[in-house]
Structure formats: structure tokens, C-alpha cells
Coordinates of C-alpha atoms and ligand atoms in Angstrom, one line a residue:
Chain D
M1 CA 219.6 330.1 -149.5
L2 CA 221.8 328.0 -151.7
E3 CA 220.7 325.1 -154.0
I4 CA 222.8 322.0 -153.6
E5 CA 221.8 319.1 -155.9
K6 CA 218.1 320.1 -155.8
V7 CA 218.1 320.6 -152.1
M8 CA 218.0 324.1 -150.6
S9 CA 220.3 324.9 -147.7
T10 CA 220.6 327.9 -145.4
G11 CA 224.3 327.4 -145.1
Q12 CA 226.6 327.9 -142.2
L13 CA 225.7 326.7 -138.8
P14 CA 225.4 329.6 -136.4
K15 CA 228.5 329.4 -134.2
S16 CA 226.5 329.6 -131.0
A17 CA 224.0 326.8 -132.0
D18 CA 223.5 324.0 -129.6
P19 CA 223.0 320.9 -131.8
T20 CA 220.4 319.4 -129.4
T21 CA 218.1 322.5 -129.8
Y22 CA 218.6 322.7 -133.6
A23 CA 216.8 320.6 -136.2
M24 CA 219.0 319.9 -139.2
V25 CA 216.1 320.1 -141.6
Q26 CA 213.0 322.4 -141.8
V27 CA 210.1 323.1 -144.1
D28 CA 209.8 326.1 -146.4
Q29 CA 206.3 327.4 -145.8
D30 CA 206.2 328.9 -149.3
K31 CA 206.8 325.6 -151.0
C32 CA 204.9 323.2 -148.8
E33 CA 201.8 321.9 -150.5
A34 CA 200.4 320.1 -147.4
C35 CA 200.5 316.7 -149.0
G36 CA 201.7 315.0 -145.7
N37 CA 204.2 312.8 -147.4
C38 CA 206.9 313.8 -145.0
H39 CA 204.8 312.9 -142.0
E40 CA 204.1 309.5 -143.5
V41 CA 207.8 308.7 -143.8
C42 CA 209.0 310.3 -140.6
P43 CA 209.8 307.7 -138.0
T44 CA 208.7 309.8 -135.1
G45 CA 206.0 311.9 -136.6
V46 CA 207.6 315.2 -135.4
I47 CA 207.1 316.8 -138.8
Q48 CA 203.4 317.6 -138.8
A49 CA 200.7 319.9 -139.9
V50 CA 200.5 323.2 -138.1
G51 CA 197.6 325.6 -138.6
S52 CA 194.5 325.3 -140.7
D53 CA 196.3 325.3 -144.1
G54 CA 197.9 321.9 -143.3
K55 CA 201.4 323.1 -144.0
H56 CA 204.1 321.1 -142.2
Q57 CA 206.9 321.9 -139.8
V58 CA 209.4 320.1 -137.7
V59 CA 207.6 321.1 -134.6
D60 CA 210.4 320.3 -132.0
P61 CA 214.1 319.5 -132.7
A62 CA 214.2 317.3 -129.5
A63 CA 212.0 314.6 -131.2
C64 CA 213.7 314.9 -134.7
I65 CA 216.5 312.4 -135.2
N66 CA 217.7 314.3 -138.3
C67 CA 217.5 311.4 -140.6
G68 CA 216.3 313.4 -143.6
Q69 CA 213.8 310.8 -144.8
C70 CA 211.2 313.6 -145.0
L71 CA 213.5 315.6 -147.2
L72 CA 214.2 312.7 -149.6
N73 CA 210.5 312.0 -150.0
C74 CA 209.1 315.5 -150.4
P75 CA 207.6 315.8 -153.9
Y76 CA 207.9 319.6 -153.8
G77 CA 211.4 320.2 -152.6
A78 CA 210.0 322.1 -149.7
I79 CA 212.3 320.7 -147.1
Y80 CA 215.7 322.3 -146.7
E81 CA 218.9 321.7 -144.8
Q82 CA 219.8 324.1 -142.0
V83 CA 223.5 323.2 -141.6
S84 CA 226.2 323.3 -144.3
F85 CA 229.9 323.3 -143.9
V86 CA 230.7 323.7 -147.6
D87 CA 231.9 327.3 -147.4
E88 CA 234.1 326.6 -144.4
I89 CA 235.7 323.6 -146.1
L90 CA 236.4 325.6 -149.3
A91 CA 238.1 328.2 -147.1
K92 CA 240.2 325.5 -145.2
I93 CA 241.3 324.0 -148.5
K94 CA 242.7 327.4 -149.6
D95 CA 244.5 327.9 -146.3
P96 CA 248.1 326.6 -146.7
N97 CA 248.3 326.1 -142.9
T98 CA 245.5 323.6 -142.7
I99 CA 245.8 319.9 -143.6
V100 CA 242.4 318.9 -144.8
V101 CA 241.6 315.3 -144.4
S102 CA 238.8 313.4 -146.3
M103 CA 236.7 310.8 -144.6
P104 CA 234.1 309.4 -147.0
A105 CA 231.5 306.8 -145.9
P106 CA 230.9 303.5 -147.7
A107 CA 227.5 304.6 -149.2
V108 CA 228.8 307.8 -150.7
R109 CA 230.6 305.8 -153.5
Y110 CA 227.3 304.2 -154.5
G111 CA 225.4 307.5 -155.0
L112 CA 228.0 310.1 -156.0
G113 CA 227.9 309.1 -159.7
E114 CA 224.2 309.9 -160.1
P115 CA 224.5 313.7 -160.1
F116 CA 226.9 313.3 -163.0
G117 CA 224.4 311.3 -165.0
M118 CA 225.8 307.8 -164.2
P119 CA 223.2 305.1 -163.7
P120 CA 221.8 304.7 -160.1
G121 CA 224.2 302.7 -157.8
T122 CA 227.3 303.0 -160.1
Y123 CA 230.4 302.2 -157.9
V124 CA 232.7 305.3 -158.1
G125 CA 235.1 304.7 -155.2
G126 CA 238.3 305.3 -157.3
K127 CA 236.8 308.4 -159.0
M128 CA 235.7 309.7 -155.7
H129 CA 239.2 309.5 -154.3
A130 CA 240.6 311.2 -157.4
A131 CA 238.0 314.0 -157.1
L132 CA 238.9 314.6 -153.5
R133 CA 242.5 314.9 -154.5
K134 CA 241.6 317.4 -157.3
L135 CA 239.5 319.4 -154.9
G136 CA 242.6 320.0 -152.8
F137 CA 242.2 317.6 -149.9
D138 CA 245.6 316.9 -148.4
L139 CA 245.1 313.5 -147.0
I140 CA 242.7 311.1 -148.8
W141 CA 241.7 308.8 -145.9
D142 CA 238.6 306.7 -146.0
N143 CA 236.0 305.9 -143.5
E144 CA 235.8 302.3 -144.9
F145 CA 239.1 301.7 -143.0
T146 CA 237.4 302.4 -139.7
A147 CA 234.4 300.3 -140.8
D148 CA 236.9 297.4 -140.6
V149 CA 238.1 298.7 -137.2
T150 CA 234.5 298.9 -136.0
I151 CA 234.0 295.2 -136.9
M152 CA 237.1 294.4 -134.8
E153 CA 235.9 296.5 -131.8
E154 CA 232.2 295.7 -132.0
G155 CA 232.7 292.0 -132.8
T156 CA 235.1 291.6 -129.9
E157 CA 232.6 293.5 -127.7
L158 CA 229.9 291.0 -128.7
I159 CA 232.0 288.0 -128.0
N160 CA 232.8 289.5 -124.6
R161 CA 229.1 290.1 -123.9
I162 CA 228.3 286.5 -124.8
A163 CA 231.1 285.2 -122.6
K164 CA 230.1 287.3 -119.6
P165 CA 226.8 289.1 -119.9
D166 CA 226.2 291.6 -117.0
K167 CA 223.7 294.3 -116.2
K168 CA 226.0 297.0 -117.7
H169 CA 226.6 295.1 -120.9
P170 CA 223.5 292.9 -121.5
L171 CA 222.5 290.9 -124.5
P172 CA 221.3 291.5 -127.2
Q173 CA 223.9 294.0 -128.4
F174 CA 222.6 296.7 -130.7
T175 CA 224.7 298.3 -133.4
S176 CA 225.7 301.9 -132.8
C177 CA 226.9 303.1 -136.3
C178 CA 223.7 304.9 -137.2
P179 CA 223.3 308.4 -135.5
G180 CA 219.6 308.6 -136.3
W181 CA 219.1 305.3 -134.4
V182 CA 221.4 306.4 -131.6
K183 CA 219.5 309.6 -131.0
F184 CA 216.2 307.7 -131.3
V185 CA 217.2 305.2 -128.6
E186 CA 218.6 308.0 -126.3
T187 CA 215.2 309.8 -126.6
F188 CA 212.6 307.0 -126.9
Y189 CA 214.2 303.9 -125.3
P190 CA 216.8 305.1 -122.7
E191 CA 216.3 301.9 -120.7
L192 CA 217.9 300.0 -123.7
L193 CA 221.1 302.2 -123.7
P194 CA 223.1 299.4 -121.9
N195 CA 222.3 297.2 -124.8
V196 CA 223.7 299.6 -127.4
S197 CA 227.3 298.8 -128.3
T198 CA 229.8 301.3 -126.7
C199 CA 231.6 301.4 -130.1
K200 CA 231.6 304.8 -131.8
S201 CA 230.5 304.7 -135.4
P202 CA 233.2 304.3 -138.1
I203 CA 233.4 308.1 -138.5
G204 CA 233.5 308.5 -134.8
M205 CA 236.6 306.3 -134.8
L206 CA 238.3 307.8 -137.9
G207 CA 238.4 311.4 -136.5
P208 CA 240.4 310.5 -133.3
L209 CA 242.6 308.0 -135.2
A210 CA 243.4 310.6 -137.8
K211 CA 244.5 313.2 -135.2
T212 CA 246.5 310.7 -133.2
Y213 CA 247.9 307.7 -135.1
G214 CA 247.5 309.3 -138.5
A215 CA 249.1 312.5 -137.4
Q216 CA 252.0 310.5 -135.9
Q217 CA 252.5 308.4 -139.0
T218 CA 252.4 311.3 -141.4
K219 CA 254.3 313.7 -139.1
T220 CA 251.5 316.2 -139.2
D221 CA 250.6 318.5 -136.4
P222 CA 247.1 317.4 -135.3
K223 CA 246.4 321.0 -134.4
K224 CA 246.5 321.8 -138.1
M225 CA 244.3 318.9 -139.2
Y226 CA 240.8 319.6 -140.4
T227 CA 238.8 316.4 -140.7
V228 CA 235.9 316.3 -143.2
S229 CA 233.3 313.6 -142.7
I230 CA 231.5 312.9 -146.0
M231 CA 228.3 311.1 -145.5
P232 CA 225.1 309.8 -147.1
C233 CA 223.4 311.1 -144.1
I234 CA 222.1 314.3 -142.4
A235 CA 222.1 312.8 -138.9
K236 CA 225.9 312.6 -139.1
K237 CA 225.9 316.4 -139.0
F238 CA 224.4 316.1 -135.5
E239 CA 226.8 313.3 -134.5
G240 CA 229.9 315.3 -135.6
L241 CA 228.7 318.1 -133.3
R242 CA 228.3 316.0 -130.2
P243 CA 230.4 317.6 -127.5
E244 CA 231.9 314.4 -126.2
M245 CA 233.5 313.6 -129.6
N246 CA 236.9 315.1 -128.7
A247 CA 238.9 312.0 -127.8
S248 CA 242.0 313.1 -129.8
G249 CA 242.4 316.2 -127.6
Y250 CA 240.8 318.2 -130.5
R251 CA 237.5 318.2 -132.2
D252 CA 237.4 314.7 -133.8
T253 CA 235.2 315.7 -136.7
D254 CA 235.6 319.3 -137.9
A255 CA 233.0 319.3 -140.6
T256 CA 230.3 317.0 -142.1
I257 CA 228.9 317.1 -145.6
T258 CA 226.6 314.9 -147.6
T259 CA 227.0 313.0 -150.9
R260 CA 225.0 315.8 -152.5
E261 CA 227.3 318.5 -151.1
L262 CA 230.4 316.7 -152.3
A263 CA 228.8 316.4 -155.8
Y264 CA 228.1 320.2 -155.6
M265 CA 231.7 321.0 -154.7
I266 CA 233.0 318.8 -157.6
K267 CA 230.7 320.5 -160.1
K268 CA 231.6 323.9 -158.8
A269 CA 235.3 323.2 -159.2
G270 CA 234.7 322.2 -162.8
I271 CA 236.0 318.7 -162.4
D272 CA 235.1 316.3 -165.2
F273 CA 234.0 313.6 -162.7
V274 CA 232.9 310.9 -165.2
N275 CA 236.3 310.8 -166.9
L276 CA 238.5 310.8 -163.8
P277 CA 241.0 308.0 -163.6
E278 CA 240.6 305.7 -160.5
V279 CA 242.8 306.6 -157.6
Q280 CA 243.7 304.7 -154.4
P281 CA 243.2 306.4 -151.0
D282 CA 246.3 307.3 -149.0
P283 CA 247.9 304.6 -146.9
I284 CA 247.7 304.4 -143.0
L285 CA 244.0 305.1 -142.8
G286 CA 242.7 304.3 -146.3
E287 CA 242.8 300.6 -147.0
S288 CA 239.6 298.6 -146.8
T289 CA 237.7 295.4 -147.5
G290 CA 234.4 294.1 -148.9
A291 CA 233.3 293.8 -145.3
A292 CA 233.7 297.5 -144.9
T293 CA 231.9 298.5 -148.0
I294 CA 228.7 296.5 -147.2
F295 CA 228.2 298.9 -144.2
A296 CA 226.4 300.9 -146.9
T297 CA 223.4 298.6 -147.0
S298 CA 221.0 297.2 -144.4
G299 CA 222.4 293.9 -143.1
G300 CA 226.0 294.8 -144.0
V301 CA 227.3 295.5 -140.5
M302 CA 225.8 292.2 -139.4
E303 CA 227.3 290.2 -142.3
A304 CA 230.7 291.8 -141.7
A305 CA 230.6 291.1 -138.0
L306 CA 229.6 287.5 -138.6
R307 CA 232.6 287.1 -140.9
L308 CA 234.7 287.9 -137.9
A309 CA 232.7 286.2 -135.1
Y310 CA 232.5 282.9 -137.0
E311 CA 236.3 282.7 -137.3
V312 CA 237.0 283.8 -133.7
L313 CA 234.4 281.6 -132.1
S314 CA 235.0 278.4 -134.2
G315 CA 238.7 278.8 -134.7
Q316 CA 238.1 277.9 -138.4
K317 CA 238.4 279.8 -141.6
L318 CA 235.2 280.9 -143.2
T319 CA 235.7 279.8 -146.8
N320 CA 232.7 281.6 -148.4
P321 CA 232.3 285.1 -146.9
D322 CA 228.8 285.5 -148.4
I323 CA 226.2 285.3 -145.6
K324 CA 223.1 286.0 -147.7
A325 CA 220.6 285.2 -144.9
V326 CA 221.2 288.6 -143.3
R327 CA 220.9 290.7 -146.4
A328 CA 217.9 292.8 -146.0
S329 CA 216.1 295.2 -148.1
E330 CA 213.0 295.7 -146.0
G331 CA 211.2 294.6 -142.8
I332 CA 212.9 292.6 -140.1
V333 CA 215.2 289.8 -141.1
T334 CA 216.2 287.2 -138.5
A335 CA 218.7 284.4 -138.8
S336 CA 220.3 281.8 -136.7
V337 CA 223.9 281.1 -137.8
D338 CA 225.5 277.8 -136.8
V339 CA 229.0 278.3 -135.6
P340 CA 231.1 275.2 -135.0
K341 CA 232.4 274.7 -131.5
F342 CA 230.1 277.5 -130.3
G343 CA 226.5 276.8 -131.3
K344 CA 223.9 279.2 -132.7
V345 CA 224.4 282.9 -133.0
N346 CA 220.9 284.5 -133.3
V347 CA 220.8 287.8 -135.1
A348 CA 218.2 290.3 -136.3
V349 CA 218.5 293.1 -138.9
A350 CA 216.0 295.9 -139.3
S351 CA 215.9 299.1 -141.2
G352 CA 213.2 301.7 -140.8
L353 CA 212.5 302.6 -137.2
D354 CA 209.0 301.2 -137.2
N355 CA 210.7 297.9 -137.5
A356 CA 213.3 298.8 -134.9
V357 CA 210.4 299.6 -132.5
K358 CA 209.2 296.0 -132.7
L359 CA 212.6 294.7 -131.8
C360 CA 213.0 297.2 -129.0
E361 CA 209.7 296.2 -127.5
E362 CA 210.8 292.5 -127.6
V363 CA 214.0 293.3 -125.8
K364 CA 212.2 295.5 -123.2
A365 CA 209.9 292.7 -122.4
G366 CA 212.8 290.3 -121.9
K367 CA 211.6 288.1 -124.8
S368 CA 214.4 288.6 -127.2
K369 CA 216.4 285.5 -128.2
H370 CA 218.9 287.5 -130.3
H371 CA 222.6 288.0 -129.5
F372 CA 223.1 290.8 -132.0
I373 CA 220.7 293.3 -133.6
E374 CA 221.6 295.7 -136.4
I375 CA 219.4 298.8 -136.8
M376 CA 219.6 301.3 -139.6
T377 CA 217.2 304.3 -139.6
C378 CA 216.8 304.7 -143.3
P379 CA 214.8 301.9 -145.1
G380 CA 217.4 299.8 -147.0
G381 CA 220.3 301.3 -145.1
C382 CA 222.7 304.2 -145.8
V383 CA 222.5 303.8 -149.6
N384 CA 219.0 305.4 -149.1
G385 CA 220.3 308.0 -146.5
G386 CA 218.9 311.5 -146.2
G387 CA 222.2 312.9 -147.7
Q388 CA 222.1 310.9 -150.9
P389 CA 221.2 312.2 -154.4
L390 CA 217.5 312.3 -154.9
D391 CA 215.5 309.6 -156.6
P392 CA 214.4 311.3 -159.9
N393 CA 211.0 309.6 -159.6
I394 CA 209.9 311.5 -156.5
R395 CA 210.1 315.2 -157.3
V396 CA 207.0 316.4 -159.2
S397 CA 209.0 319.1 -160.8
D398 CA 211.5 316.7 -162.4
A399 CA 211.0 316.3 -166.1
G400 CA 210.1 312.7 -166.9
S401 CA 208.7 312.0 -163.4
P402 CA 206.1 309.4 -163.8
L403 CA 204.3 311.0 -160.9
L404 CA 204.1 314.4 -162.5
K405 CA 201.0 313.5 -164.5
T406 CA 199.2 312.0 -161.4
Y407 CA 199.9 315.1 -159.4
K408 CA 198.9 317.4 -162.2
K409 CA 195.6 315.6 -162.5
R410 CA 195.0 315.5 -158.8
F411 CA 195.7 319.1 -158.2
G412 CA 194.2 320.3 -161.5
M413 CA 197.6 321.8 -162.5
C414 CA 197.2 321.1 -166.2
Chain Y
M1 CA 221.2 280.9 -146.6
S2 CA 218.6 282.5 -148.9
N3 CA 217.8 284.3 -152.0
T4 CA 220.0 286.2 -154.4
I5 CA 219.8 289.9 -153.9
K6 CA 217.9 290.3 -157.2
E7 CA 215.2 288.1 -155.8
V8 CA 215.1 290.0 -152.5
T9 CA 214.8 293.3 -154.3
R10 CA 212.0 291.9 -156.4
R11 CA 210.2 290.6 -153.4
C12 CA 210.4 293.9 -151.6
F13 CA 209.1 295.6 -154.7
L14 CA 206.1 293.3 -154.8
K15 CA 205.3 293.8 -151.1
V16 CA 205.4 297.5 -151.5
A17 CA 203.1 297.3 -154.5
G18 CA 200.7 295.4 -152.3
V19 CA 200.8 298.2 -149.8
A20 CA 200.1 300.7 -152.6
T21 CA 196.9 298.8 -153.4
V22 CA 195.6 299.1 -149.9
M23 CA 196.5 302.8 -149.9
T24 CA 194.3 303.4 -153.0
V25 CA 191.3 302.9 -150.8
T26 CA 192.3 305.8 -148.5
G27 CA 193.0 308.0 -151.5
I28 CA 196.7 308.6 -151.0
H29 CA 198.0 305.9 -153.3
F30 CA 200.0 308.3 -155.4
V31 CA 202.3 308.8 -152.4
D32 CA 202.9 305.1 -152.2
T33 CA 203.6 304.8 -155.9
A34 CA 206.5 307.1 -155.2
K35 CA 207.7 304.8 -152.5
A36 CA 207.5 301.7 -154.7
A37 CA 209.6 303.4 -157.3
A38 CA 212.1 304.5 -154.6
L39 CA 212.6 301.0 -153.4
D40 CA 213.4 299.9 -156.8
F41 CA 216.0 302.7 -157.0
I42 CA 217.5 301.7 -153.7
G43 CA 217.6 298.1 -154.8
K44 CA 220.0 299.1 -157.6
R45 CA 222.3 300.8 -155.1
Q46 CA 222.2 297.7 -152.9
T47 CA 222.9 295.3 -155.7
S48 CA 225.9 297.4 -156.6
V49 CA 227.2 297.3 -153.0
Y50 CA 227.2 293.5 -152.9
N51 CA 228.7 293.4 -156.4
A52 CA 231.6 295.5 -155.2
D53 CA 232.1 293.3 -152.2
A54 CA 232.3 290.2 -154.3
N55 CA 234.1 291.6 -157.4
I56 CA 236.0 294.8 -156.6
Y57 CA 237.5 294.4 -153.1
A58 CA 240.4 291.9 -153.1
V59 CA 240.1 291.3 -149.3
R60 CA 236.6 290.6 -147.9
K61 CA 237.0 290.2 -144.1
S62 CA 237.9 293.1 -141.8
Q63 CA 240.4 290.9 -139.8
D64 CA 242.3 290.3 -143.1
N65 CA 242.8 294.0 -143.8
P66 CA 246.7 294.4 -143.6
M67 CA 246.4 297.9 -142.1
V68 CA 244.0 296.6 -139.5
Q69 CA 246.4 293.9 -138.7
K70 CA 249.2 296.5 -138.4
I71 CA 247.3 298.8 -136.1
Y72 CA 246.5 295.9 -133.7
A73 CA 249.9 294.2 -133.9
K74 CA 252.1 293.8 -130.8
D75 CA 254.1 296.8 -131.7
G76 CA 251.1 298.6 -133.2
F77 CA 249.2 301.7 -132.2
L78 CA 246.4 299.7 -130.6
H79 CA 248.7 297.0 -129.3
D80 CA 246.4 296.0 -126.4
G81 CA 244.0 294.7 -129.0
P82 CA 240.3 295.4 -129.8
C83 CA 238.4 296.7 -126.7
G84 CA 241.8 297.3 -125.0
H85 CA 242.7 300.3 -123.0
K86 CA 243.6 302.6 -125.9
S87 CA 240.6 301.5 -127.9
H88 CA 238.4 302.3 -124.9
D89 CA 239.8 305.9 -124.8
L90 CA 239.6 306.6 -128.5
L91 CA 237.0 304.4 -130.1
H92 CA 234.3 303.8 -127.5
T93 CA 231.8 306.2 -126.1
H94 CA 228.8 306.6 -123.7
Y95 CA 225.2 307.7 -124.4
T96 CA 222.9 310.4 -123.0
D97 CA 219.4 309.7 -121.7
R98 CA 217.4 312.3 -123.7
S99 CA 213.9 311.2 -122.4
A100 CA 213.5 314.3 -120.3
E101 CA 213.5 316.4 -123.5
L102 CA 210.9 314.1 -125.0
K103 CA 208.7 314.6 -121.9
K104 CA 208.9 318.4 -122.5
V105 CA 207.8 317.9 -126.1
R106 CA 204.8 315.8 -125.0
A107 CA 204.0 318.3 -122.2
K108 CA 203.5 321.0 -124.9
G109 CA 200.7 318.8 -126.3
I110 CA 202.6 317.6 -129.3
K111 CA 201.5 314.2 -130.4
L112 CA 204.1 311.8 -131.9
K113 CA 203.8 308.4 -133.6
L114 CA 205.1 306.6 -130.6
Ligands
LIG501 S1 214.6 314.5 -140.3 FE1 213.8 312.4 -139.9 S2 213.0 312.5 -137.8 FE2 213.4 314.7 -138.5 S3 211.4 315.3 -139.2 FE3 212.5 314.5 -141.0 S4 211.9 312.3 -141.2 FE4 211.3 313.1 -139.1
LIG502 S1 220.8 304.6 -141.9 FE1 222.7 305.5 -142.6 S2 222.1 307.3 -143.7 FE2 220.3 306.7 -142.5 S3 220.4 307.9 -140.5 FE3 221.5 305.9 -140.2 S4 223.7 306.3 -140.7 FE4 222.5 308.0 -141.5

């Protein structure tokens, strides 16, 4: 086992592993203290006590959506990752015949500074690009570019559904960027699959664009390209392994790592991250906008989509792009946006699947008035994803943890 | 249009603090103390995201991204536009009904939250 930013990992994915029968996280029985915190935060409850000592296990991978919320909230560091591509990526970087492509998600740049001692949330987009270059990535492309493309595709799909709703493409339309949510709906609400946008997630779009358009523009042989998805998320490891994701004629996403794993690679390479000068991503598939970066938080996809829908439906320019009514940090947020020449667009935003369930039940009962619903698995959105650096307040073993005293007292550890 | 993000974060913090009080009765309040702290931490990341949108990114709408405009242009790679033929092939997908797997989990006697 390898320790990566305080999270243990068993490393390489067994080549024969079928991702649907493989849980991305598991509990170390030696470290589990049976506190049940993981079960509390798990959206499905599939991590549960087994046996009389109350130690927990992910009891069946089929009901685990790989979100990693259990791992983030375990006070004892007992939950480890079972899949890591770090070693494979390091080998590909060394191989002169491989063109290694970086594809970092929006939320990565709001967490990556923390392992280097920067305050929580510090924006490190430019430093992140510089670090990727220093690590030896050949093409610094950015998943924020395809967040913008996602808005174009998903916004257009929504407008089409409003114009001509049919059984195969009914309203409301659900977002499809969150792989935890997608696996959840496939497993628990298959009857709602027609409501889910047919758009791939931004990373699902960048892989095939890199190996077609990107390869063409940079005169690179797509066969030699190795695409690395860098995510705040563990469920993205499952998404990258989905067998259908080969639209380019190759594997669209060759490897997926988390923000923590990128921080680990940067530290291991001895790069002085804090003092790196800011660097721009490479052209073609690198440029992005504010609408793309807000995908990192709950409500962001909705706000970005409304910035498009408003202009398309009304034919007017949206002078102030801030649509604060849909910015959500908890619970369910609903809003009705007045669009000139069109009328009201009704939207809902939810993060945390207990909230999503309420909206799903409403849609199932035919009672939903919404046109568009954004769902993110992780409370608060991807900034709080299972692959992000840990909150120093949660681990009891962390020096300075305000919880340490409480735990010590409770378990008589003094 | 509603509150500033700062206020939203504060509100969410208060609500969770409320939950924590209820939890005290059942004796697992220390767990929820952790959650309240976590939300404050997440609030900082969220605030930073909206700050970057407003102050760091020069372009703020996807449709105004010059490279997006280039890819969808008449002579562009996705020249038939969003949701066009090529988009359909490369950028859209289908989903799998996995409920049979769930049935098997339940048949084993495993109880879930739903
Ligand atoms: S990864 Fe998510 S779904 Fe799986 S056990 Fe952990 S919290 Fe539950
Ligand atoms: S909310 Fe974001 S980080 Fe969490 S499972 Fe979904 S995509 Fe991953």
C-alpha cells in the first residue's frame, strides 16, 4: 500500500478487473474503529457494519457509486482507494513514444494548493498548468474547455427538448456530468434515464476530441496519445473505465487520477509548486471561461447553461452573467428565471443524493414543474469531491484537529 | 436573485449547526461537529470559484469562448453545430439500466438506505 496525501491506495488496477464488479474504495479492517461515520455520509448506505465488532465494509460494489464521501469523512483514515494509475502515468511520461495529454477538471485548481500549505480554496490554475508541464506532460489541455462545449451541447439539447418534448427525450432534463449521479440513476432510478441528458460529461467529451480534432490540429498520431483525466473525484475512475467510452476509435480516457494523486506526483518530482510562475494551457483544447470554471461548485452547470439559454431563447445579450439565484451550497435550490420572448425557465439544483431522491420522486410522480435539474453527488459539488485534499478538521490523527480532544475523551485515549 | 455567496455559506453553516444540536441527543454529535467544520471549509472553496469567475476569467460565457466558436464554425470540426451529427457520434452517449444488479444485492439480504 502506498500513502498518497494521507489516503492509502493499493495501486494498479488489475488488468482483468471489470469496473462494475469492483468498488473503487474499501475499508481497512485494522484501522476501522466502527464509528459509523462513513455509513452516515454514504448516499446509498452500502458501506455498513459487518459482524459483531461493528467494523464497516463496502458490502457490494453494485450499490456503491464510488463517490468517496465515506473516505473524505472517515476520522481514522481507514478507507483506502483500490485503483491508482500513478505508476502507469509516470512510465508513460518517460516513454518517448507516448504523447501524454493532461485533462484537469475545474475543481482541481481550487484544491491543489492545499497540500502545499496554501489556504483552502486558493485558485492555482496557472501553477497547475506549469506543474503539469514540469512533470513532463506533452500537451497541456484542460477539461474546462469541454465544460464550455458541454454547455453548448447540453444547452442546445435542453432547448430542443423544450421545443419538442417526446417520450424518448422528456422534460425535465437532468444533468449528466457527475458519474456518481449517473451510476446512481442507472441503478436506483432506471425509469428516469430518458430524462438524463445524453451529453457525456466534460471529461467524456475531451478524451474523444483530443484523439480526433486535437490529434489532427497538432499533427499527432492518436495511437500514441495517452489521455490523463485529473479529477476531484473517485467516481471518475469508474467513468473512465466504461467500455462504451471509445468514440475516438481508441480508449477515450486512458487514465484517471485525483487532485490528491496529482499533488503526490508534484511532490515526488520535487517541484516547488508554491513558487511556480503561472502558465497558460496549450491552445486548441485549452481555452476556457468563467462559465466553465463554475462547474466546480453545486449550481455552476445550471448558471453556465442559463447564461447560454437566456441569450438563445431571448435573442438578447445577458449583460450581467451573475445568476446568483441558482448558487447552492446545500439542500435543494429552485428558481424560475424570466427569459424575454420565451417566458419562465424553471430550474432546480441539488447536491447530495438524499436531495436528489426528493427531486427524482417528484419527476417519477409526474409532478415536476422544472425544465432543467442539476444534480451533483457530493454536498456542495465537486470542490468537495472524494478526490480532493482532506479537510484537516476531520482526521483525528491530524495535529491541531479540534475533534482530537473530543475523540480522545470519548474513547478514553488520553 | 438572492444572497451573496458569503451569506449563503453562513446560512448553510448555521443550518448544519442546528442539525448538530439535534444529534447531541442521540449521542453522535461529535460526528456532526466534523460536518459543520467541513461545510465551512467547502464554503471557502466555493467562494474562490465564484471569485475566479468574476475576476480571473476574461470571458464568462461558454458561447463567447473563441475556441468554442472556432470548433462550431461553418468550416470547423463540429460544423453541423451543437447536437449535430458529429457531436452525436463523439460527445453524446447512452446509459445502462443497472437495476438488475441492485435486485441481486437486495436478494442477498443487504439493506440499503433507499
Ligand atoms: S464511495 Fe460513496 S457510495 Fe461507495 S461506499 Fe463510499 S460513500 Fe457510499
Ligand atoms: S459531485 Fe463532482 S466530485 Fe462528486 S461524484 Fe460528482 S463529479 Fe465526482
